[in-house]
Coordinates of N, CA, C and O in Angstrom, one line a residue:
X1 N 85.1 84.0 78.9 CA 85.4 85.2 78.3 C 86.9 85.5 78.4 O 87.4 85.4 79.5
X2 N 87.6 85.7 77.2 CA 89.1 86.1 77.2 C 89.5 87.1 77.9 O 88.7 88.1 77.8
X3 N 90.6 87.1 78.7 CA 91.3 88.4 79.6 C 91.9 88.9 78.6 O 92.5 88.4 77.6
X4 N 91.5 90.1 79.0 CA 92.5 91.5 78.3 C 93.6 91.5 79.0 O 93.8 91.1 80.1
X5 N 94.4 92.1 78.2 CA 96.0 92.8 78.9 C 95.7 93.8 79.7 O 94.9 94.7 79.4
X6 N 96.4 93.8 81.2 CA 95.8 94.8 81.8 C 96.9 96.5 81.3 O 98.1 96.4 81.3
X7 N 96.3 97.3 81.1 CA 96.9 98.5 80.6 C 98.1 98.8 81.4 O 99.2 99.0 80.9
X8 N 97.6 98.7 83.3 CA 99.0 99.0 83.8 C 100.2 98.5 84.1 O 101.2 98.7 84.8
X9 N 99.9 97.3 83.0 CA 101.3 96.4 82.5 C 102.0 96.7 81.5 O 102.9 96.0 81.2
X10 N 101.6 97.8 80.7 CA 101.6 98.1 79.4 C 103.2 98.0 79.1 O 103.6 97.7 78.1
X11 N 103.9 98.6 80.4 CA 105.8 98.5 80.4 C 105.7 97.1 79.9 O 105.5 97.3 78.8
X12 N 105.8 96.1 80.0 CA 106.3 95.2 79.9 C 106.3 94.7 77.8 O 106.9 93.9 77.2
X13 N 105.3 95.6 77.5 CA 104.8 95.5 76.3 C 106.0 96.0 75.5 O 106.3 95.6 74.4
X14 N 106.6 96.8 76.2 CA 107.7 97.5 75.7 C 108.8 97.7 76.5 O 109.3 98.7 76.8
X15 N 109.0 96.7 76.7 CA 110.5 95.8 77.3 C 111.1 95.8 76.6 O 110.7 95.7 75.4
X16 N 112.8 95.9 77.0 CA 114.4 95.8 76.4 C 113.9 94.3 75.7 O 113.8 94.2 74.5
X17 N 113.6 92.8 77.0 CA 113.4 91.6 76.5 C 112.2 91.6 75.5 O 112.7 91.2 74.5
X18 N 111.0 91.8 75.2 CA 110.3 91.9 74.4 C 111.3 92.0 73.2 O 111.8 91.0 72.7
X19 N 111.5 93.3 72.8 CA 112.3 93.9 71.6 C 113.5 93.1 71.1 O 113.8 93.1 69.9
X20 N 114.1 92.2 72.3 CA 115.0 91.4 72.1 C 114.4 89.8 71.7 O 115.1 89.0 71.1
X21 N 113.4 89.7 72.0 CA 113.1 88.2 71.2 C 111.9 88.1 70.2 O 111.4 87.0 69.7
X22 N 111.4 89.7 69.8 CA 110.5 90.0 69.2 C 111.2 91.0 67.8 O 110.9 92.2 67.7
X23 N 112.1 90.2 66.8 CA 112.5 91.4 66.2 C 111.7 92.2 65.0 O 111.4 91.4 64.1
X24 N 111.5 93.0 64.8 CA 110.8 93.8 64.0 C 110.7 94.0 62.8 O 109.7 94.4 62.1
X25 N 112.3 93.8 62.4 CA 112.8 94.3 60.9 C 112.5 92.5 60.3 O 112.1 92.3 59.2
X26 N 112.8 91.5 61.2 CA 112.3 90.4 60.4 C 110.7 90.5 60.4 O 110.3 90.2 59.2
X27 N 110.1 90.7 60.9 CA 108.4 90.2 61.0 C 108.3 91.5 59.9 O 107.4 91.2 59.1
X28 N 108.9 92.5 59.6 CA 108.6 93.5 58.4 C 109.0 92.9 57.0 O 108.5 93.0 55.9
X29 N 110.0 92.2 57.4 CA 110.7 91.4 55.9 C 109.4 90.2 55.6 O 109.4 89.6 54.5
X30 N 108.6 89.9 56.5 CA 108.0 88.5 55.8 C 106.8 88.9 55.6 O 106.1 88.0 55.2
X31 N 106.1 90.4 55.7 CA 105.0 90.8 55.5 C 105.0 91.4 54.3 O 106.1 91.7 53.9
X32 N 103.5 92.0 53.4 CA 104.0 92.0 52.0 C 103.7 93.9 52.1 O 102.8 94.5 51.6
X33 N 104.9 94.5 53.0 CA 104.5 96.0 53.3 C 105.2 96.5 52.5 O 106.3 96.0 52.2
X34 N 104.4 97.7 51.8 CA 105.5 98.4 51.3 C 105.1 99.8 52.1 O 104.2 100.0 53.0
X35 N 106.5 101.0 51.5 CA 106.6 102.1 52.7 C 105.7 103.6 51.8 O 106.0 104.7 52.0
X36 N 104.8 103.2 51.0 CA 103.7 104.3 50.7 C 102.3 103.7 51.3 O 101.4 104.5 51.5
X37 N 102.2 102.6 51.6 CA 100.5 102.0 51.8 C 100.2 102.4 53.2 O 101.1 102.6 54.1
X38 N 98.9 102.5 53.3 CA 98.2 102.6 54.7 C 97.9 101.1 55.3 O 97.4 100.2 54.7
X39 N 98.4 101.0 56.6 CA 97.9 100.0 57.3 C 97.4 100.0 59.0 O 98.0 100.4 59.9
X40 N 96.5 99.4 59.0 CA 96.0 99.3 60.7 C 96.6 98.5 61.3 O 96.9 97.3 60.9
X41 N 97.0 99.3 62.7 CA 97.9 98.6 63.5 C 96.4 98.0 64.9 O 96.1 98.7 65.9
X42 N 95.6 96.7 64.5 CA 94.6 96.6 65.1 C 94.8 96.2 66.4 O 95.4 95.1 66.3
X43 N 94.6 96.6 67.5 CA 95.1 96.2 68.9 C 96.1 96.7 69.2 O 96.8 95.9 69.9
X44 N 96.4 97.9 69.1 CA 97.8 98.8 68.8 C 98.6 98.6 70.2 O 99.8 98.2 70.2
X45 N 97.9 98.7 71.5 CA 98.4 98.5 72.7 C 99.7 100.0 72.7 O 99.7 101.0 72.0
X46 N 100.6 99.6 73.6 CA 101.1 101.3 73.9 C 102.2 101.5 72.7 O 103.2 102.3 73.0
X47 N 102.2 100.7 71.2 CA 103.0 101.3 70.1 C 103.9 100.3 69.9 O 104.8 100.8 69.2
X48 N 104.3 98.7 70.3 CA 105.2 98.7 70.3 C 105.5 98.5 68.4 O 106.5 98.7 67.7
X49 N 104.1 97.9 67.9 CA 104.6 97.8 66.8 C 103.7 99.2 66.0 O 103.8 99.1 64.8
X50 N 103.2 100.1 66.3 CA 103.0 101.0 65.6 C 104.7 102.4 65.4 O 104.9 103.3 64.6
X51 N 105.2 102.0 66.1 CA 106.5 103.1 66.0 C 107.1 102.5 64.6 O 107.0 103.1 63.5
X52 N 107.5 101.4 64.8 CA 108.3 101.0 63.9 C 107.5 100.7 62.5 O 108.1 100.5 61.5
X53 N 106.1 100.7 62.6 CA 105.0 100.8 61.5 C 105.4 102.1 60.6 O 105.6 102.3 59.4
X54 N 105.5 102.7 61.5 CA 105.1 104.3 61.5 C 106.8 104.9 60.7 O 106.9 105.8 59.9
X55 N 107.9 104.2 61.4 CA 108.9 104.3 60.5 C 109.2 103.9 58.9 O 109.5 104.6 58.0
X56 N 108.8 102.7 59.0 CA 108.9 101.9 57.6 C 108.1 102.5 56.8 O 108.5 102.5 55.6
X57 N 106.9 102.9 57.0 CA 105.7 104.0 56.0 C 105.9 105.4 56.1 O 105.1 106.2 56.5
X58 N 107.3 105.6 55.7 CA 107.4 106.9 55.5 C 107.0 107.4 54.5 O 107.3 108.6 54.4
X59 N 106.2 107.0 53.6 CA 105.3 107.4 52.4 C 104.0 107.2 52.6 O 103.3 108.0 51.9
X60 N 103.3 106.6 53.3 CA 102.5 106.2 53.8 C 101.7 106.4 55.5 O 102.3 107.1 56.4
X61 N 100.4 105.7 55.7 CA 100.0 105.8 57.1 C 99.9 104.8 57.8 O 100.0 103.7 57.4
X62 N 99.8 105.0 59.5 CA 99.7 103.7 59.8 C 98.2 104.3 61.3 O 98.2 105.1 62.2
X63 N 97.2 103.4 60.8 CA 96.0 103.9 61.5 C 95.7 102.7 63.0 O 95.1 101.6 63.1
X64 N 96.4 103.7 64.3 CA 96.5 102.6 65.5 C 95.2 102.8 66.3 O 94.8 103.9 66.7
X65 N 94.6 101.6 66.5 CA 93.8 101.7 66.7 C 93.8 100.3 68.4 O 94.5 99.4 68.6
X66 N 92.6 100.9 69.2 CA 92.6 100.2 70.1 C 91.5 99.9 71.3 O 91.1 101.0 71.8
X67 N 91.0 99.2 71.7 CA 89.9 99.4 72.8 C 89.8 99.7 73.9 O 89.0 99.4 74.7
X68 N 90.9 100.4 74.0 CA 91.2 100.6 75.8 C 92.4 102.0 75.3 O 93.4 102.0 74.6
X69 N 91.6 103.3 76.1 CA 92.1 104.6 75.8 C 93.4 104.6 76.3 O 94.3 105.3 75.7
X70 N 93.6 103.8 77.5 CA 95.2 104.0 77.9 C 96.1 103.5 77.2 O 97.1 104.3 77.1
X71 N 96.3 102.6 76.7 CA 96.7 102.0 75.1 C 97.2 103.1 74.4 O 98.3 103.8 74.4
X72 N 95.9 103.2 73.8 CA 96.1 104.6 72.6 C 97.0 105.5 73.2 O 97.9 106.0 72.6
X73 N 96.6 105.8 74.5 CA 97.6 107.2 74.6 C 99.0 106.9 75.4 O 99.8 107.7 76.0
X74 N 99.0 106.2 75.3 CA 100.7 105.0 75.4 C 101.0 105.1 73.7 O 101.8 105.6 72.9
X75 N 100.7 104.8 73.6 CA 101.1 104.1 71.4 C 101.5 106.3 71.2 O 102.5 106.7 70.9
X76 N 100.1 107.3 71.6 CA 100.3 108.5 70.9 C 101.5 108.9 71.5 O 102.3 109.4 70.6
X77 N 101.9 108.9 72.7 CA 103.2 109.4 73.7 C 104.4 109.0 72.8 O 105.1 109.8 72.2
X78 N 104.5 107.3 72.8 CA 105.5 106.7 71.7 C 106.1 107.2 70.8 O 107.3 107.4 70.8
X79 N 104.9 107.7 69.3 CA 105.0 108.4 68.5 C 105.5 109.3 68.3 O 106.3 109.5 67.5
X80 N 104.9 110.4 69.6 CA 105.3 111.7 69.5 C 106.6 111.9 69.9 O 107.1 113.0 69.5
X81 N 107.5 111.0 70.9 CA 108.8 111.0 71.3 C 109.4 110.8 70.2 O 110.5 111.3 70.1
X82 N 108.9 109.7 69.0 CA 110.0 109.9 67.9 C 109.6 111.0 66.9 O 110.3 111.0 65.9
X83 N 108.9 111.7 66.9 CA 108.3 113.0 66.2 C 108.4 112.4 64.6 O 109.0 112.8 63.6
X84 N 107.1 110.8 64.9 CA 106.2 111.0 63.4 C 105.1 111.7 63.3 O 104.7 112.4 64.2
X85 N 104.4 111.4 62.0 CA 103.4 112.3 62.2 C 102.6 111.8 61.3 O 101.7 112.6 60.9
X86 N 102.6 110.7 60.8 CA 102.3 109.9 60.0 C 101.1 108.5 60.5 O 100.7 107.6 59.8
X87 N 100.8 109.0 62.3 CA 99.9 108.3 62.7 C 98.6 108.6 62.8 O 98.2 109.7 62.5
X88 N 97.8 108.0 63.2 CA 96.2 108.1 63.4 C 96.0 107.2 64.7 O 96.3 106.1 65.0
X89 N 95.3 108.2 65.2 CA 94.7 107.0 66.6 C 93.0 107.2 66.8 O 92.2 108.2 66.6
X90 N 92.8 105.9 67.2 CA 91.2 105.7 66.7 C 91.0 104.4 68.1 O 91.6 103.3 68.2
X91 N 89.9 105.2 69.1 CA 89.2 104.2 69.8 C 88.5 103.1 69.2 O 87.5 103.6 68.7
X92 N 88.4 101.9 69.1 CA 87.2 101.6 68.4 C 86.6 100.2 69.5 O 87.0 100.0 70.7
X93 N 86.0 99.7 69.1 CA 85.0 98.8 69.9 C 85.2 97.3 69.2 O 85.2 97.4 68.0
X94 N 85.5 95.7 69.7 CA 85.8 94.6 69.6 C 85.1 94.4 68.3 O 85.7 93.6 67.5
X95 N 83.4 95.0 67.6 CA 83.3 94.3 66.6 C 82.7 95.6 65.7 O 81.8 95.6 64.8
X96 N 83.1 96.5 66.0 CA 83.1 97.8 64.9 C 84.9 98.5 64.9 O 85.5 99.0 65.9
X97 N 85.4 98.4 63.8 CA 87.1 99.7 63.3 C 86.2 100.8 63.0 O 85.2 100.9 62.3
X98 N 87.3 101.7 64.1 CA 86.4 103.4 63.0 C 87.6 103.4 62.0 O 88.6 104.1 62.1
X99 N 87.3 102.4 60.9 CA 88.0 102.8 59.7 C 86.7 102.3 58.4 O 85.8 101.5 58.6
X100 N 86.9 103.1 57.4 CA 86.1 103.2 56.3 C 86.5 101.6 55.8 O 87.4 100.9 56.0
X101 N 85.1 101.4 54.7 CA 85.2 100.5 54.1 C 86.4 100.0 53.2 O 86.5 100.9 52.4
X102 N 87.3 99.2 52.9 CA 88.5 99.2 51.8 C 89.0 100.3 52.0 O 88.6 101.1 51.1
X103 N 89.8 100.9 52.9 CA 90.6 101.8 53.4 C 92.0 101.5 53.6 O 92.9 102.4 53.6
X104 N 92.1 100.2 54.0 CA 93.8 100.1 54.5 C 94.3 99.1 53.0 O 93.6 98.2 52.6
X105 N 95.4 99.4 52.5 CA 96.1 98.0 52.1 C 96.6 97.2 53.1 O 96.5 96.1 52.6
X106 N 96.9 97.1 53.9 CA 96.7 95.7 54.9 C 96.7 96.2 56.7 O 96.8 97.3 57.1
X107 N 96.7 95.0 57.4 CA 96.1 95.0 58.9 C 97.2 94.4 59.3 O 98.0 93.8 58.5
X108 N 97.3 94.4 60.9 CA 98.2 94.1 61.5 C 97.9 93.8 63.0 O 98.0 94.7 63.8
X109 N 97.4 92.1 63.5 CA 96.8 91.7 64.1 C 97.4 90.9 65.2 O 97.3 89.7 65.3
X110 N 98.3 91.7 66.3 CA 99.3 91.3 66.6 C 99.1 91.0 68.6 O 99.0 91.9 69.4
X111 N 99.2 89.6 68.9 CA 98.7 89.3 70.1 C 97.4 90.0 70.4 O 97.5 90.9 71.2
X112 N 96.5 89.9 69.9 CA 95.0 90.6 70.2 C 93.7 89.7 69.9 O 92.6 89.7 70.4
X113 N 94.1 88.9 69.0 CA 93.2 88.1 68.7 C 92.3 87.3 69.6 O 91.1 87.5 69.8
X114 N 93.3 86.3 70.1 CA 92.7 85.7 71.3 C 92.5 86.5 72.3 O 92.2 85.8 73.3
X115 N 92.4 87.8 72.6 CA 92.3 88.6 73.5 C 90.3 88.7 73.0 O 89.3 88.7 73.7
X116 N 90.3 88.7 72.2 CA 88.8 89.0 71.2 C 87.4 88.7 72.2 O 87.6 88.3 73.3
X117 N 86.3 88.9 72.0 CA 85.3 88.4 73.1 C 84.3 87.5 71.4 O 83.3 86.7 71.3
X118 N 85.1 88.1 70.5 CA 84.3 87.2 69.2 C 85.7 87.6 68.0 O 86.1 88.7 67.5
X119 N 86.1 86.6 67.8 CA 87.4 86.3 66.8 C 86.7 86.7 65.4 O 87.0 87.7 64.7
X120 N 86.0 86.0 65.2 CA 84.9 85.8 63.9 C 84.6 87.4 63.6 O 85.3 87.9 62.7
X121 N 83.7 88.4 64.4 CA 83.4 89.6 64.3 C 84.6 90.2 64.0 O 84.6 91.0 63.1
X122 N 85.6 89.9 64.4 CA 86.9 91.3 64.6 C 87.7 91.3 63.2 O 88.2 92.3 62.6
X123 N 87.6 89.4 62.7 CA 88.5 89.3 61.7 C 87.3 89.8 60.4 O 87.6 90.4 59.4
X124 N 86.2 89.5 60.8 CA 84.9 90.1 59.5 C 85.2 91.5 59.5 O 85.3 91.9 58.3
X125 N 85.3 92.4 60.5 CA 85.4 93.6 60.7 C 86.7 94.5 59.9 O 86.6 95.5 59.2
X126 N 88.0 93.4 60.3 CA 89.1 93.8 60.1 C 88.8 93.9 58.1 O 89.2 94.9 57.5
X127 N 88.2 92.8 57.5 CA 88.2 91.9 56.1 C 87.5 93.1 55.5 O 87.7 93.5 54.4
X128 N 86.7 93.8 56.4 CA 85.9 95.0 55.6 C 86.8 96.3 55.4 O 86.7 97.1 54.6
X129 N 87.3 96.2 56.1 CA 88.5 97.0 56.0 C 89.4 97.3 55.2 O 89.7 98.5 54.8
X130 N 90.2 96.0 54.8 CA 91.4 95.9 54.2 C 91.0 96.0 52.4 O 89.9 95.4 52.1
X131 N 91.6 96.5 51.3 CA 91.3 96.5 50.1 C 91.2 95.0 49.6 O 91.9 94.2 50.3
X132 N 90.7 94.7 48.8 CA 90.4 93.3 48.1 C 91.9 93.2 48.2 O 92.2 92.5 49.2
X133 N 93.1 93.7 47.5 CA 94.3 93.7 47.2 C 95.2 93.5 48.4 O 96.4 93.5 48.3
X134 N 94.5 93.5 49.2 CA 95.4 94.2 50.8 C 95.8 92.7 51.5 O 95.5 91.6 51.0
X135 N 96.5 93.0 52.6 CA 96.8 91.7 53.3 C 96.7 92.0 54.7 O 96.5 93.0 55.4
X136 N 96.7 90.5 55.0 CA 96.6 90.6 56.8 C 98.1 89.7 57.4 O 98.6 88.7 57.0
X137 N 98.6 90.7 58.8 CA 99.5 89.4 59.1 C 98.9 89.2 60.6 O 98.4 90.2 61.0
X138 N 98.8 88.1 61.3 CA 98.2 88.0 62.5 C 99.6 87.1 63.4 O 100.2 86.2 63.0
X139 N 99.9 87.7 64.6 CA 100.6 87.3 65.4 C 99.7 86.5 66.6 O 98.8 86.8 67.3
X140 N 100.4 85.7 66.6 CA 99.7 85.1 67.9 C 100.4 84.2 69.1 O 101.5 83.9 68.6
X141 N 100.3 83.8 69.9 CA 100.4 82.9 71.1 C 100.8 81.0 70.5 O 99.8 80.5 70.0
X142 N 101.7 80.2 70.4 CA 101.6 78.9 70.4 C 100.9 78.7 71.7 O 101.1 79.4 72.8
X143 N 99.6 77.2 71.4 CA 99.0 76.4 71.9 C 99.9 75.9 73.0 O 99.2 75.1 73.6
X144 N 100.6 76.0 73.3 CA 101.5 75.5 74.3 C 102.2 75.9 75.4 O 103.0 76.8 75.2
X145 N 102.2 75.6 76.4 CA 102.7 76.1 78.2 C 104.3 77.2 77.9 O 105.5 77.0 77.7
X146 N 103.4 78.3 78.2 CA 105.3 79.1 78.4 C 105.1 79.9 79.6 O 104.1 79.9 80.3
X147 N 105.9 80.5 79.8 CA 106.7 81.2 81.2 C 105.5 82.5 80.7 O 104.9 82.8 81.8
X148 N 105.2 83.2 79.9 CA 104.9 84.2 79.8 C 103.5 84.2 78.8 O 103.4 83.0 78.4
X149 N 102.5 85.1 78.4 CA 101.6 84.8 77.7 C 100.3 84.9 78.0 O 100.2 85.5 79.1
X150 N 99.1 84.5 77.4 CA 97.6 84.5 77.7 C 97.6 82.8 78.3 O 98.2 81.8 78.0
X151 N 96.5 82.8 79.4 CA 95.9 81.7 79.6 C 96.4 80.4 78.7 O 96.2 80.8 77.6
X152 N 96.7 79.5 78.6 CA 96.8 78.0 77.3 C 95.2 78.3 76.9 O 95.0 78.7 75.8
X153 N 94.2 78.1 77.6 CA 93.1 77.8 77.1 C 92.3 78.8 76.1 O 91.3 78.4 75.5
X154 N 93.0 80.5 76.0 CA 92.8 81.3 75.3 C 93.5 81.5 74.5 O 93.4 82.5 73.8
X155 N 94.3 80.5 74.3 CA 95.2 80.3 73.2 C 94.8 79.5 71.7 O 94.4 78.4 71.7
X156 N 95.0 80.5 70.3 CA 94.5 79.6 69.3 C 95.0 78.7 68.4 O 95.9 79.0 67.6
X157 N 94.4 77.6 68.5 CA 95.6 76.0 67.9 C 95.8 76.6 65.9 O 95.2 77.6 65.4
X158 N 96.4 76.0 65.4 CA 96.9 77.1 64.5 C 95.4 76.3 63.4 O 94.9 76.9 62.5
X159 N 95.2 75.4 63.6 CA 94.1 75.1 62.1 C 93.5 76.1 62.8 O 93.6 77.2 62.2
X160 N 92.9 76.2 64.1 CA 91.6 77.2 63.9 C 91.7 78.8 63.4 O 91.0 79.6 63.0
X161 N 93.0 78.7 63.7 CA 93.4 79.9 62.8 C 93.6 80.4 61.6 O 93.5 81.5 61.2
X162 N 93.8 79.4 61.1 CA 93.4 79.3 59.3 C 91.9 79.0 59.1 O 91.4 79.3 58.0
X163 N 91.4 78.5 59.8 CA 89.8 78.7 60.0 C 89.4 80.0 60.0 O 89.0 80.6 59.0
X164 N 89.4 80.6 61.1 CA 89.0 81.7 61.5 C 89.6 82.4 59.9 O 88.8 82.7 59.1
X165 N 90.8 82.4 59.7 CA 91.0 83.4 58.7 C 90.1 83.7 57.3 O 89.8 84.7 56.6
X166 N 89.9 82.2 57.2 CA 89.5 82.0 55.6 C 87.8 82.3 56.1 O 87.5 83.4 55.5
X167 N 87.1 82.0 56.6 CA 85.7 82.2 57.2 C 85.6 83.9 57.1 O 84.6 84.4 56.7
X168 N 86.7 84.4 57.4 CA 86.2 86.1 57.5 C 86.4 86.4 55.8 O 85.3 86.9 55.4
X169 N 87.1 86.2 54.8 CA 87.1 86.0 53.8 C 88.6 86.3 53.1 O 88.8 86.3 51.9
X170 N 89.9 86.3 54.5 CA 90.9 86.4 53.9 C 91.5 84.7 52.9 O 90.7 83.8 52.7
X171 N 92.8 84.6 52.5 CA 93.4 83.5 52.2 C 94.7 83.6 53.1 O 95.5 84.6 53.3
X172 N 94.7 82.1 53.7 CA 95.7 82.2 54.1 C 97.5 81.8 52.7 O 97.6 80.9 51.8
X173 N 98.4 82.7 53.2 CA 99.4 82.2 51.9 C 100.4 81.7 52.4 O 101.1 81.0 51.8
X174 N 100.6 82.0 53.7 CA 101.6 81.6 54.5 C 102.0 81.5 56.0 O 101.3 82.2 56.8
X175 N 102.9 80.9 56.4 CA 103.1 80.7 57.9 C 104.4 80.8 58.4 O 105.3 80.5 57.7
X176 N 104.5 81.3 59.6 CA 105.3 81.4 60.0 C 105.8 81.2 61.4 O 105.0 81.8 62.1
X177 N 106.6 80.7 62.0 CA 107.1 80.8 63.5 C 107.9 81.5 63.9 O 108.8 81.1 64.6
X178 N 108.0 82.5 63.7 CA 108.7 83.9 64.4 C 110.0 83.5 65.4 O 111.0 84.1 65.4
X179 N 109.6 82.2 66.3 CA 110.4 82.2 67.3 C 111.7 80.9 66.6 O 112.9 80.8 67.0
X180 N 111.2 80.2 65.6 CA 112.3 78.8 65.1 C 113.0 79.4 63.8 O 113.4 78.5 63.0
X181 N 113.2 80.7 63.6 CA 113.6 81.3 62.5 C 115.7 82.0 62.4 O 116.1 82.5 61.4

């Protein structure tokens, strides 16, 4: 069974170093967002990428959602210190979103995946979600030993990730390494 993040680590989620080797405004430049669409921030954890979601959709929503209440109310605190208002927070459960059917133009699936207790469910879940037209970007863990991270063994090798993707009924169009950029 995959370990969850424990909540009362959640600071580290939202570390100076995170922010520093995690930059935002690039992972926003390679994603196909625009700043009127609705998107789920799936596995929201305490905001770090729903604030900055939540900035760039100034025309738009960004619906944070997560399975663990302390999360959410880390991500709502976030929010409210930059006084948007343009968020939604929504408990939801590993293989139900309380989001409507074709509701979001795209998802945002960021270190959570391999957290999953069923990958398959979450990305089917997520695919019901997103508009035919919509997109997904999924962040994840390299297969490989680092200082920081999930388990190696809960880590997903990247074909099965384009596996997993295409099985739920997305396409994959592209890839990326965030960290060799």
């Amino acid at each position: 069974m995959p370990v969850k993040f424990d909540p009362k680590n959640k600071d580290v989620l939202l570390s100076a170093e995170r922010r520093r080797t995690l930059d935002m405004y690039r992972l926003l430049s390679l994603i196909p967002i625009v700043p009127h669409q609705s998107v789920a921030d799936i596995g929201c954890g305490p905001g770090f990428f729903t604030v900055p979601l939540a900035k760039y959709l100034w025309g738009g929503k960004v619906y944070a959602v997560d399975v663990q209440q302390e999360m959410l109310d880390a991500a709502k605190k976030a929010v409210e210190s930059e006084r948007l208002s343009n968020v939604e927070f929504s408990k939801s459960t590993e293989r139900r979103l309380p989001l409507e059917k074709e509701s979001v133009d795209g998802a945002l699936l960021a270190f959570v995946l391999q957290e999953a207790d069923s990958r398959t469910s979450l990305l089917k879940e997520t695919r019901r979600s997103v508009r035919s037209s919509g997109w997904l970007a999924v962040l994840e863990w390299h297969r490989k030993e680092s200082d920081s991270g999930p388990p190696l063994e809960q880590r997903i090798e990247e074909d099965e990730m384009a596996e997993l993707v295409t099985d739920a009924g997305f396409r994959v169009v592209s890839k990326r390494d965030l960290n060799e950029m």
